[in-house]
Amino acid sequence: MSTSTDTAVVTAAEQTSRAREILGVSRLTNQALTRWLHGLPGVDQVGCEARAAGLGTRSIKTTAKAWAIDTAISMIDLTTLEGADTDGKVRGLVTKALSPDPSDPSTPHPAAVCVYGDKVAVAKQALGTSEVKVAAVATAFPSGRASMPVKLADTQDAVSAGADEIDMVIDRGAFLSGDYLTVFDQIAAVKEVCGPARLKVIMETGELVTYDNVRRASWLSMLAGGDFIKTSTGKVSPAATLPVTLIMLEAVRDWLELTGEQIGVKPAGGIRTSKDAITFLVAVNEVAGEQWLTNTYFRFGASSLLNDLLLQRQRMATGAYSGADYIADDSPSLY
């Protein structure tokens, strides 16, 4: 099985060639992509939502809950994506990532800090030799409304500054108008510019209207070279719903079976409580499988979630809730 952590640079031409092989066509055209994507099984909306509701009723206790809380902390992309971001704010975010709970050094670190591209160097310097990654949003985040030269330059700037991961947004207008080849070409081009940096493809599921579109966008994103498929920018509602995440988990599971390649999933926006996070982890285990229960293949795009997980962790350790003022409430956004 190959993994999406391989650092070999994949060119857009190579990605197109691979896509042709998967589709079984001699030339990658919009017609071929449309036929293939619309040939995917339709989503049973009632069944999907019923399954999500059932997962939401699950309850785990004691050692399993403690493991889930630590795992969820280790999967967070701690995020600040505001126009008012300053170097000091980014350094504060890094401090929180390096020491989530100063009273307990055994607390896991989040997986990454996620910032705008112009703050990558600040975050990278503040992290030093830490294993915490730096993720940068790019490609005219959050709208994606820019020319390709601008999108590629945006990505290249972040990679050159040291970004370990790139979170790009697809052109939802092109996708919704059925111009799948344009979306494919843009993802493949960004993937090439990423070099060794991992690419998370944001579909902005709140704008895709239907579950069938979520499934098609998931497969298109993987086909074009995404290392992760991601629900949302956190700027559009609804964001990371459980039904949408279930569809994405089914897609990566089926992609692994088809290609032998494991792709990650990142729900982002609106996940704020430990109970929510644990429900998502139950879904990961039951739909995709336990091999996705690692921050290599599953992330939460969140900031306020971390504080609730820390409070729950302290309660399990001491038997009582700490006051909220014992946790630094420096969440920079509702992302």
mmCIF file of C-alpha atoms in Angstrom:
data_model
loop_
_atom_site.group_PDB
_atom_site.id
_atom_site.type_symbol
_atom_site.label_atom_id
_atom_site.label_comp_id
_atom_site.label_asym_id
_atom_site.label_seq_id
_atom_site.Cartn_x
_atom_site.Cartn_y
_atom_site.Cartn_z
ATOM 1 C CA MET A 1 0.000 0.000 0.000
ATOM 2 C CA SER A 2 1.350 3.412 -0.882
ATOM 3 C CA THR A 3 0.694 6.331 1.409
ATOM 4 C CA SER A 4 0.038 10.008 0.952
ATOM 5 C CA THR A 5 3.070 10.835 3.099
ATOM 6 C CA ASP A 6 5.483 9.999 0.273
ATOM 7 C CA THR A 7 7.539 13.086 -0.563
ATOM 8 C CA ALA A 8 8.196 12.407 -4.248
ATOM 9 C CA VAL A 9 7.110 15.342 -6.377
ATOM 10 C CA VAL A 10 4.231 14.419 -8.690
ATOM 11 C CA THR A 11 3.878 16.523 -11.820
ATOM 12 C CA ALA A 12 0.522 17.553 -13.204
ATOM 13 C CA ALA A 13 1.277 15.508 -16.336
ATOM 14 C CA GLU A 14 1.919 12.407 -14.229
ATOM 15 C CA GLN A 15 -1.302 12.959 -12.307
ATOM 16 C CA THR A 16 -3.225 13.285 -15.561
ATOM 17 C CA SER A 17 -1.665 10.089 -16.885
ATOM 18 C CA ARG A 18 -2.651 8.243 -13.729
ATOM 19 C CA ALA A 19 -6.193 9.571 -13.950
ATOM 20 C CA ARG A 20 -6.463 8.324 -17.533
ATOM 21 C CA GLU A 21 -5.464 4.850 -16.359
ATOM 22 C CA ILE A 22 -8.056 4.853 -13.560
ATOM 23 C CA LEU A 23 -10.802 6.071 -15.865
ATOM 24 C CA GLY A 24 -9.717 3.740 -18.654
ATOM 25 C CA VAL A 25 -9.522 6.488 -21.276
ATOM 26 C CA SER A 26 -6.825 7.534 -23.736
ATOM 27 C CA ARG A 27 -7.455 11.243 -23.182
ATOM 28 C CA LEU A 28 -8.660 13.063 -20.076
ATOM 29 C CA THR A 29 -11.568 15.254 -21.109
ATOM 30 C CA ASN A 30 -14.397 16.922 -19.270
ATOM 31 C CA GLN A 31 -16.772 14.472 -20.918
ATOM 32 C CA ALA A 32 -14.776 11.502 -19.608
ATOM 33 C CA LEU A 33 -14.657 12.950 -16.087
ATOM 34 C CA THR A 34 -18.376 13.736 -16.163
ATOM 35 C CA ARG A 35 -19.266 10.230 -17.269
ATOM 36 C CA TRP A 36 -17.044 8.681 -14.576
ATOM 37 C CA LEU A 37 -18.097 10.962 -11.703
ATOM 38 C CA HIS A 38 -21.787 10.732 -12.534
ATOM 39 C CA GLY A 39 -21.398 6.968 -12.711
ATOM 40 C CA LEU A 40 -20.571 6.824 -9.010
ATOM 41 C CA PRO A 41 -23.383 5.388 -6.858
ATOM 42 C CA GLY A 42 -25.809 8.032 -5.635
ATOM 43 C CA VAL A 43 -25.937 8.868 -1.941
ATOM 44 C CA ASP A 44 -28.954 7.628 0.012
ATOM 45 C CA GLN A 45 -29.693 10.879 1.866
ATOM 46 C CA VAL A 46 -32.132 9.344 4.361
ATOM 47 C CA GLY A 47 -29.819 6.435 5.078
ATOM 48 C CA CYS A 48 -26.746 8.644 5.417
ATOM 49 C CA GLU A 49 -28.429 11.021 7.847
ATOM 50 C CA ALA A 50 -29.913 8.139 9.843
ATOM 51 C CA ARG A 51 -26.503 6.538 10.183
ATOM 52 C CA ALA A 52 -24.988 9.823 11.302
ATOM 53 C CA ALA A 53 -27.758 10.265 13.883
ATOM 54 C CA GLY A 54 -27.119 6.755 15.198
ATOM 55 C CA LEU A 55 -23.404 7.403 15.568
ATOM 56 C CA GLY A 56 -24.251 10.533 17.536
ATOM 57 C CA THR A 57 -25.895 8.416 20.244
ATOM 58 C CA ARG A 58 -22.818 6.292 20.919
ATOM 59 C CA SER A 59 -21.138 6.658 24.286
ATOM 60 C CA ILE A 60 -17.659 5.540 25.293
ATOM 61 C CA LYS A 61 -16.319 5.450 28.825
ATOM 62 C CA THR A 62 -13.181 5.505 30.992
ATOM 63 C CA THR A 63 -9.983 4.365 29.278
ATOM 64 C CA ALA A 64 -11.525 4.439 25.791
ATOM 65 C CA LYS A 65 -12.713 8.011 26.367
ATOM 66 C CA ALA A 66 -9.313 9.070 27.683
ATOM 67 C CA TRP A 67 -7.675 7.593 24.573
ATOM 68 C CA ALA A 68 -10.198 9.336 22.314
ATOM 69 C CA ILE A 69 -9.596 12.723 23.956
ATOM 70 C CA ASP A 70 -5.818 12.441 23.589
ATOM 71 C CA THR A 71 -6.186 11.227 20.013
ATOM 72 C CA ALA A 72 -8.505 14.107 19.134
ATOM 73 C CA ILE A 73 -6.043 16.633 20.601
ATOM 74 C CA SER A 74 -3.268 15.127 18.486
ATOM 75 C CA MET A 75 -5.431 15.512 15.354
ATOM 76 C CA ILE A 76 -6.182 19.227 15.640
ATOM 77 C CA ASP A 77 -4.942 21.777 13.142
ATOM 78 C CA LEU A 78 -4.877 24.733 15.544
ATOM 79 C CA THR A 79 -5.998 27.606 13.404
ATOM 80 C CA THR A 80 -6.012 31.368 13.070
ATOM 81 C CA LEU A 81 -7.327 32.735 9.783
ATOM 82 C CA GLU A 82 -8.392 36.301 10.403
ATOM 83 C CA GLY A 83 -7.589 39.521 8.606
ATOM 84 C CA ALA A 84 -6.404 40.924 11.942
ATOM 85 C CA ASP A 85 -3.769 38.211 12.480
ATOM 86 C CA THR A 86 -0.453 39.565 13.743
ATOM 87 C CA ASP A 87 2.950 37.992 14.295
ATOM 88 C CA GLY A 88 2.240 38.059 18.027
ATOM 89 C CA LYS A 89 -1.051 36.252 17.571
ATOM 90 C CA VAL A 90 0.632 33.543 15.528
ATOM 91 C CA ARG A 91 3.371 33.142 18.152
ATOM 92 C CA GLY A 92 0.666 32.825 20.802
ATOM 93 C CA LEU A 93 -0.979 30.091 18.736
ATOM 94 C CA VAL A 94 2.343 28.275 18.493
ATOM 95 C CA THR A 95 2.854 28.561 22.245
ATOM 96 C CA LYS A 96 -0.545 26.928 22.752
ATOM 97 C CA ALA A 97 0.377 24.148 20.318
ATOM 98 C CA LEU A 98 3.721 23.489 22.028
ATOM 99 C CA SER A 99 2.218 23.459 25.523
ATOM 100 C CA PRO A 100 -1.563 22.918 25.360
ATOM 101 C CA ASP A 101 -1.804 22.381 29.137
ATOM 102 C CA PRO A 102 1.225 23.777 31.007
ATOM 103 C CA SER A 103 0.077 21.986 34.167
ATOM 104 C CA ASP A 104 0.393 18.582 32.459
ATOM 105 C CA PRO A 105 3.397 17.984 30.185
ATOM 106 C CA SER A 106 1.941 14.624 29.125
ATOM 107 C CA THR A 107 -0.763 16.395 27.119
ATOM 108 C CA PRO A 108 -0.387 15.612 23.394
ATOM 109 C CA HIS A 109 0.483 18.361 20.930
ATOM 110 C CA PRO A 110 -1.903 19.304 18.120
ATOM 111 C CA ALA A 111 -0.839 18.061 14.699
ATOM 112 C CA ALA A 112 -0.299 21.460 13.123
ATOM 113 C CA VAL A 113 -0.858 25.177 13.286
ATOM 114 C CA CYS A 114 -2.732 26.569 10.293
ATOM 115 C CA VAL A 115 -2.141 30.154 9.175
ATOM 116 C CA TYR A 116 -2.186 32.398 6.133
ATOM 117 C CA GLY A 117 0.820 32.040 3.864
ATOM 118 C CA ASP A 118 2.430 35.308 4.916
ATOM 119 C CA LYS A 119 2.610 34.050 8.513
ATOM 120 C CA VAL A 120 4.265 30.711 7.729
ATOM 121 C CA ALA A 121 7.801 31.940 8.445
ATOM 122 C CA VAL A 122 6.704 33.361 11.806
ATOM 123 C CA ALA A 123 5.076 30.072 12.803
ATOM 124 C CA LYS A 124 8.002 28.021 11.542
ATOM 125 C CA GLN A 125 10.521 30.035 13.516
ATOM 126 C CA ALA A 126 8.424 29.891 16.698
ATOM 127 C CA LEU A 127 8.003 26.107 16.413
ATOM 128 C CA GLY A 128 11.748 25.528 16.142
ATOM 129 C CA THR A 129 12.543 21.808 16.063
ATOM 130 C CA SER A 130 9.071 20.744 17.210
ATOM 131 C CA GLU A 131 7.280 18.006 15.258
ATOM 132 C CA VAL A 132 4.182 20.215 15.042
ATOM 133 C CA LYS A 133 3.590 21.001 11.370
ATOM 134 C CA VAL A 134 2.853 24.330 9.727
ATOM 135 C CA ALA A 135 -0.141 24.314 7.400
ATOM 136 C CA ALA A 136 -0.921 27.268 5.166
ATOM 137 C CA VAL A 137 -4.140 28.107 3.376
ATOM 138 C CA ALA A 138 -3.569 29.081 -0.227
ATOM 139 C CA THR A 139 -5.140 29.527 -3.683
ATOM 140 C CA ALA A 140 -7.029 32.698 -2.749
ATOM 141 C CA PHE A 141 -8.558 31.183 0.383
ATOM 142 C CA PRO A 142 -11.468 31.177 1.208
ATOM 143 C CA SER A 143 -13.204 32.166 -2.033
ATOM 144 C CA GLY A 144 -10.778 30.657 -4.527
ATOM 145 C CA ARG A 145 -11.596 33.521 -6.861
ATOM 146 C CA ALA A 146 -8.280 34.304 -8.511
ATOM 147 C CA SER A 147 -6.382 33.458 -11.662
ATOM 148 C CA MET A 148 -4.257 30.310 -11.746
ATOM 149 C CA PRO A 149 -0.957 32.245 -11.804
ATOM 150 C CA VAL A 150 -2.064 33.980 -8.598
ATOM 151 C CA LYS A 151 -3.138 30.686 -7.008
ATOM 152 C CA LEU A 152 0.122 28.996 -7.879
ATOM 153 C CA ALA A 153 2.177 31.957 -6.661
ATOM 154 C CA ASP A 154 0.201 31.953 -3.414
ATOM 155 C CA THR A 155 1.039 28.265 -2.962
ATOM 156 C CA GLN A 156 4.683 28.667 -3.941
ATOM 157 C CA ASP A 157 5.163 31.523 -1.470
ATOM 158 C CA ALA A 158 3.853 29.378 1.392
ATOM 159 C CA VAL A 159 5.960 26.362 0.418
ATOM 160 C CA SER A 160 9.080 28.508 0.035
ATOM 161 C CA ALA A 161 8.470 29.949 3.517
ATOM 162 C CA GLY A 162 8.512 26.434 4.942
ATOM 163 C CA ALA A 163 4.908 25.210 4.955
ATOM 164 C CA ASP A 164 4.683 21.459 5.555
ATOM 165 C CA GLU A 165 1.086 21.325 4.338
ATOM 166 C CA ILE A 166 -1.058 23.356 1.958
ATOM 167 C CA ASP A 167 -4.831 23.737 2.334
ATOM 168 C CA MET A 168 -6.209 24.783 -1.060
ATOM 169 C CA VAL A 169 -9.777 25.609 -2.093
ATOM 170 C CA ILE A 170 -11.376 24.278 -5.251
ATOM 171 C CA ASP A 171 -13.178 26.472 -7.762
ATOM 172 C CA ARG A 172 -16.731 25.755 -6.641
ATOM 173 C CA GLY A 173 -18.148 27.758 -9.530
ATOM 174 C CA ALA A 174 -16.382 25.525 -12.042
ATOM 175 C CA PHE A 175 -17.418 22.392 -10.192
ATOM 176 C CA LEU A 176 -21.088 23.351 -9.901
ATOM 177 C CA SER A 177 -21.220 24.266 -13.593
ATOM 178 C CA GLY A 178 -19.915 20.801 -14.468
ATOM 179 C CA ASP A 179 -16.449 21.946 -15.541
ATOM 180 C CA TYR A 180 -14.699 19.094 -13.754
ATOM 181 C CA LEU A 181 -11.609 19.191 -15.953
ATOM 182 C CA THR A 182 -10.807 22.732 -14.832
ATOM 183 C CA VAL A 183 -11.068 21.674 -11.182
ATOM 184 C CA PHE A 184 -8.891 18.627 -11.862
ATOM 185 C CA ASP A 185 -6.244 20.649 -13.687
ATOM 186 C CA GLN A 186 -6.083 23.250 -10.925
ATOM 187 C CA ILE A 187 -5.671 20.665 -8.158
ATOM 188 C CA ALA A 188 -3.009 18.802 -10.150
ATOM 189 C CA ALA A 189 -1.109 22.038 -10.824
ATOM 190 C CA VAL A 190 -1.188 23.047 -7.155
ATOM 191 C CA LYS A 191 -0.076 19.546 -6.158
ATOM 192 C CA GLU A 192 2.964 19.890 -8.410
ATOM 193 C CA VAL A 193 3.897 23.250 -6.865
ATOM 194 C CA CYS A 194 3.528 21.777 -3.364
ATOM 195 C CA GLY A 195 6.572 19.592 -3.884
ATOM 196 C CA PRO A 196 7.007 17.543 -0.686
ATOM 197 C CA ALA A 197 4.288 19.460 1.181
ATOM 198 C CA ARG A 198 1.065 17.528 1.652
ATOM 199 C CA LEU A 199 -1.990 18.920 -0.102
ATOM 200 C CA LYS A 200 -5.396 19.227 1.568
ATOM 201 C CA VAL A 201 -8.190 19.938 -0.911
ATOM 202 C CA ILE A 202 -11.034 22.019 0.541
ATOM 203 C CA MET A 203 -14.333 21.321 -1.198
ATOM 204 C CA GLU A 204 -16.493 23.822 0.764
ATOM 205 C CA THR A 205 -19.281 21.273 1.136
ATOM 206 C CA GLY A 206 -21.734 23.912 2.385
ATOM 207 C CA GLU A 207 -21.769 25.307 -1.158
ATOM 208 C CA LEU A 208 -21.992 21.977 -3.003
ATOM 209 C CA VAL A 209 -25.752 21.673 -2.324
ATOM 210 C CA THR A 210 -26.142 17.869 -2.577
ATOM 211 C CA TYR A 211 -24.544 14.800 -1.038
ATOM 212 C CA ASP A 212 -23.971 13.436 -4.542
ATOM 213 C CA ASN A 213 -21.848 16.506 -5.269
ATOM 214 C CA VAL A 214 -19.857 15.902 -2.087
ATOM 215 C CA ARG A 215 -19.118 12.365 -3.245
ATOM 216 C CA ARG A 216 -18.138 13.534 -6.741
ATOM 217 C CA ALA A 217 -15.929 16.331 -5.389
ATOM 218 C CA SER A 218 -14.235 13.874 -3.032
ATOM 219 C CA TRP A 219 -13.358 11.482 -5.839
ATOM 220 C CA LEU A 220 -12.306 14.292 -8.174
ATOM 221 C CA SER A 221 -10.002 15.718 -5.495
ATOM 222 C CA MET A 222 -8.337 12.355 -4.925
ATOM 223 C CA LEU A 223 -8.099 11.648 -8.627
ATOM 224 C CA ALA A 224 -6.267 14.957 -9.123
ATOM 225 C CA GLY A 225 -3.689 14.255 -6.405
ATOM 226 C CA GLY A 226 -5.036 15.524 -3.074
ATOM 227 C CA ASP A 227 -3.396 13.968 -0.018
ATOM 228 C CA PHE A 228 -6.377 14.979 2.140
ATOM 229 C CA ILE A 229 -9.962 15.835 1.321
ATOM 230 C CA LYS A 230 -11.322 18.577 3.556
ATOM 231 C CA THR A 231 -14.897 19.696 4.144
ATOM 232 C CA SER A 232 -14.742 23.430 4.574
ATOM 233 C CA THR A 233 -12.958 26.718 4.966
ATOM 234 C CA GLY A 234 -14.810 27.378 8.215
ATOM 235 C CA LYS A 235 -16.164 30.551 6.633
ATOM 236 C CA VAL A 236 -19.367 29.047 5.169
ATOM 237 C CA SER A 237 -22.275 27.406 6.962
ATOM 238 C CA PRO A 238 -22.960 24.519 7.169
ATOM 239 C CA ALA A 239 -19.376 23.382 7.541
ATOM 240 C CA ALA A 240 -18.227 20.004 8.888
ATOM 241 C CA THR A 241 -21.430 18.024 9.321
ATOM 242 C CA LEU A 242 -21.274 14.358 10.262
ATOM 243 C CA PRO A 243 -23.263 13.119 7.210
ATOM 244 C CA VAL A 244 -20.884 14.921 4.838
ATOM 245 C CA THR A 245 -17.887 13.479 6.692
ATOM 246 C CA LEU A 246 -19.368 9.981 6.424
ATOM 247 C CA ILE A 247 -19.539 10.377 2.637
ATOM 248 C CA MET A 248 -15.916 11.494 2.543
ATOM 249 C CA LEU A 249 -14.824 8.586 4.753
ATOM 250 C CA GLU A 250 -16.575 6.153 2.422
ATOM 251 C CA ALA A 251 -14.752 7.771 -0.495
ATOM 252 C CA VAL A 252 -11.267 7.387 1.003
ATOM 253 C CA ARG A 253 -12.046 3.811 2.056
ATOM 254 C CA ASP A 254 -13.141 2.929 -1.479
ATOM 255 C CA TRP A 255 -10.194 4.823 -2.992
ATOM 256 C CA LEU A 256 -7.801 2.699 -0.936
ATOM 257 C CA GLU A 257 -9.486 -0.441 -2.210
ATOM 258 C CA LEU A 258 -9.294 0.806 -5.818
ATOM 259 C CA THR A 259 -5.749 2.202 -5.865
ATOM 260 C CA GLY A 260 -3.929 0.974 -2.753
ATOM 261 C CA GLU A 261 -3.391 4.622 -1.725
ATOM 262 C CA GLN A 262 -4.554 5.954 1.624
ATOM 263 C CA ILE A 263 -5.923 9.509 1.616
ATOM 264 C CA GLY A 264 -6.693 11.636 4.674
ATOM 265 C CA VAL A 265 -9.912 13.379 5.719
ATOM 266 C CA LYS A 266 -10.226 16.732 7.489
ATOM 267 C CA PRO A 267 -13.571 18.041 8.741
ATOM 268 C CA ALA A 268 -13.219 21.749 9.539
ATOM 269 C CA GLY A 269 -15.524 24.306 11.073
ATOM 270 C CA GLY A 270 -18.196 23.908 13.724
ATOM 271 C CA ILE A 271 -16.652 21.044 15.744
ATOM 272 C CA ARG A 272 -16.322 22.603 19.191
ATOM 273 C CA THR A 273 -16.996 19.987 21.893
ATOM 274 C CA SER A 274 -15.306 16.801 23.047
ATOM 275 C CA LYS A 275 -18.551 14.923 22.471
ATOM 276 C CA ASP A 276 -18.601 16.067 18.836
ATOM 277 C CA ALA A 277 -14.971 15.088 18.309
ATOM 278 C CA ILE A 278 -15.477 11.639 19.806
ATOM 279 C CA THR A 279 -18.519 11.082 17.578
ATOM 280 C CA PHE A 280 -16.373 11.862 14.546
ATOM 281 C CA LEU A 281 -13.712 9.404 15.740
ATOM 282 C CA VAL A 282 -16.366 6.690 16.126
ATOM 283 C CA ALA A 283 -17.414 7.416 12.530
ATOM 284 C CA VAL A 284 -13.803 7.169 11.333
ATOM 285 C CA ASN A 285 -13.392 3.774 12.968
ATOM 286 C CA GLU A 286 -16.677 2.341 11.729
ATOM 287 C CA VAL A 287 -16.703 3.729 8.185
ATOM 288 C CA ALA A 288 -13.071 3.969 7.069
ATOM 289 C CA GLY A 289 -11.304 1.814 9.636
ATOM 290 C CA GLU A 290 -8.874 2.121 12.506
ATOM 291 C CA GLN A 291 -5.927 2.780 10.191
ATOM 292 C CA TRP A 292 -7.378 6.295 9.786
ATOM 293 C CA LEU A 293 -7.276 6.909 13.558
ATOM 294 C CA THR A 294 -4.005 8.816 13.370
ATOM 295 C CA ASN A 295 -3.194 12.431 12.594
ATOM 296 C CA THR A 296 -1.419 11.253 9.464
ATOM 297 C CA TYR A 297 -4.840 10.539 7.962
ATOM 298 C CA PHE A 298 -7.422 12.403 10.016
ATOM 299 C CA ARG A 299 -7.480 15.993 11.248
ATOM 300 C CA PHE A 300 -9.873 18.418 12.850
ATOM 301 C CA GLY A 301 -9.774 22.000 11.572
ATOM 302 C CA ALA A 302 -10.520 23.723 14.861
ATOM 303 C CA SER A 303 -9.335 26.018 17.606
ATOM 304 C CA SER A 304 -12.060 26.293 20.224
ATOM 305 C CA LEU A 305 -12.283 22.465 20.281
ATOM 306 C CA LEU A 306 -8.893 22.199 21.974
ATOM 307 C CA ASN A 307 -10.009 24.019 25.122
ATOM 308 C CA ASP A 308 -12.997 21.733 25.643
ATOM 309 C CA LEU A 309 -10.844 18.645 25.136
ATOM 310 C CA LEU A 310 -8.361 19.971 27.705
ATOM 311 C CA LEU A 311 -11.137 20.587 30.243
ATOM 312 C CA GLN A 312 -12.452 17.059 29.732
ATOM 313 C CA ARG A 313 -8.940 15.660 30.071
ATOM 314 C CA GLN A 314 -8.394 17.500 33.342
ATOM 315 C CA ARG A 315 -11.741 16.255 34.677
ATOM 316 C CA MET A 316 -10.807 12.655 33.931
ATOM 317 C CA ALA A 317 -7.458 13.116 35.679
ATOM 318 C CA THR A 318 -8.747 14.906 38.778
ATOM 319 C CA GLY A 319 -12.400 13.870 39.004
ATOM 320 C CA ALA A 320 -13.612 17.472 38.797
ATOM 321 C CA TYR A 321 -13.926 20.127 36.137
ATOM 322 C CA SER A 322 -11.432 22.957 36.251
ATOM 323 C CA GLY A 323 -12.835 26.414 35.802
ATOM 324 C CA ALA A 324 -12.715 27.691 32.249
ATOM 325 C CA ASP A 325 -10.224 30.327 33.396
ATOM 326 C CA TYR A 326 -7.670 27.560 33.977
ATOM 327 C CA ILE A 327 -7.479 27.060 30.220
ATOM 328 C CA ALA A 328 -6.076 29.858 28.104
ATOM 329 C CA ASP A 329 -9.013 31.066 26.033
ATOM 330 C CA ASP A 330 -6.927 32.278 23.146
ATOM 331 C CA SER A 331 -8.865 30.565 20.373
ATOM 332 C CA PRO A 332 -8.272 32.920 17.480
ATOM 333 C CA SER A 333 -11.360 32.084 15.465
ATOM 334 C CA LEU A 334 -14.445 29.921 15.208
ATOM 335 C CA TYR A 335 -12.760 27.871 12.487
#
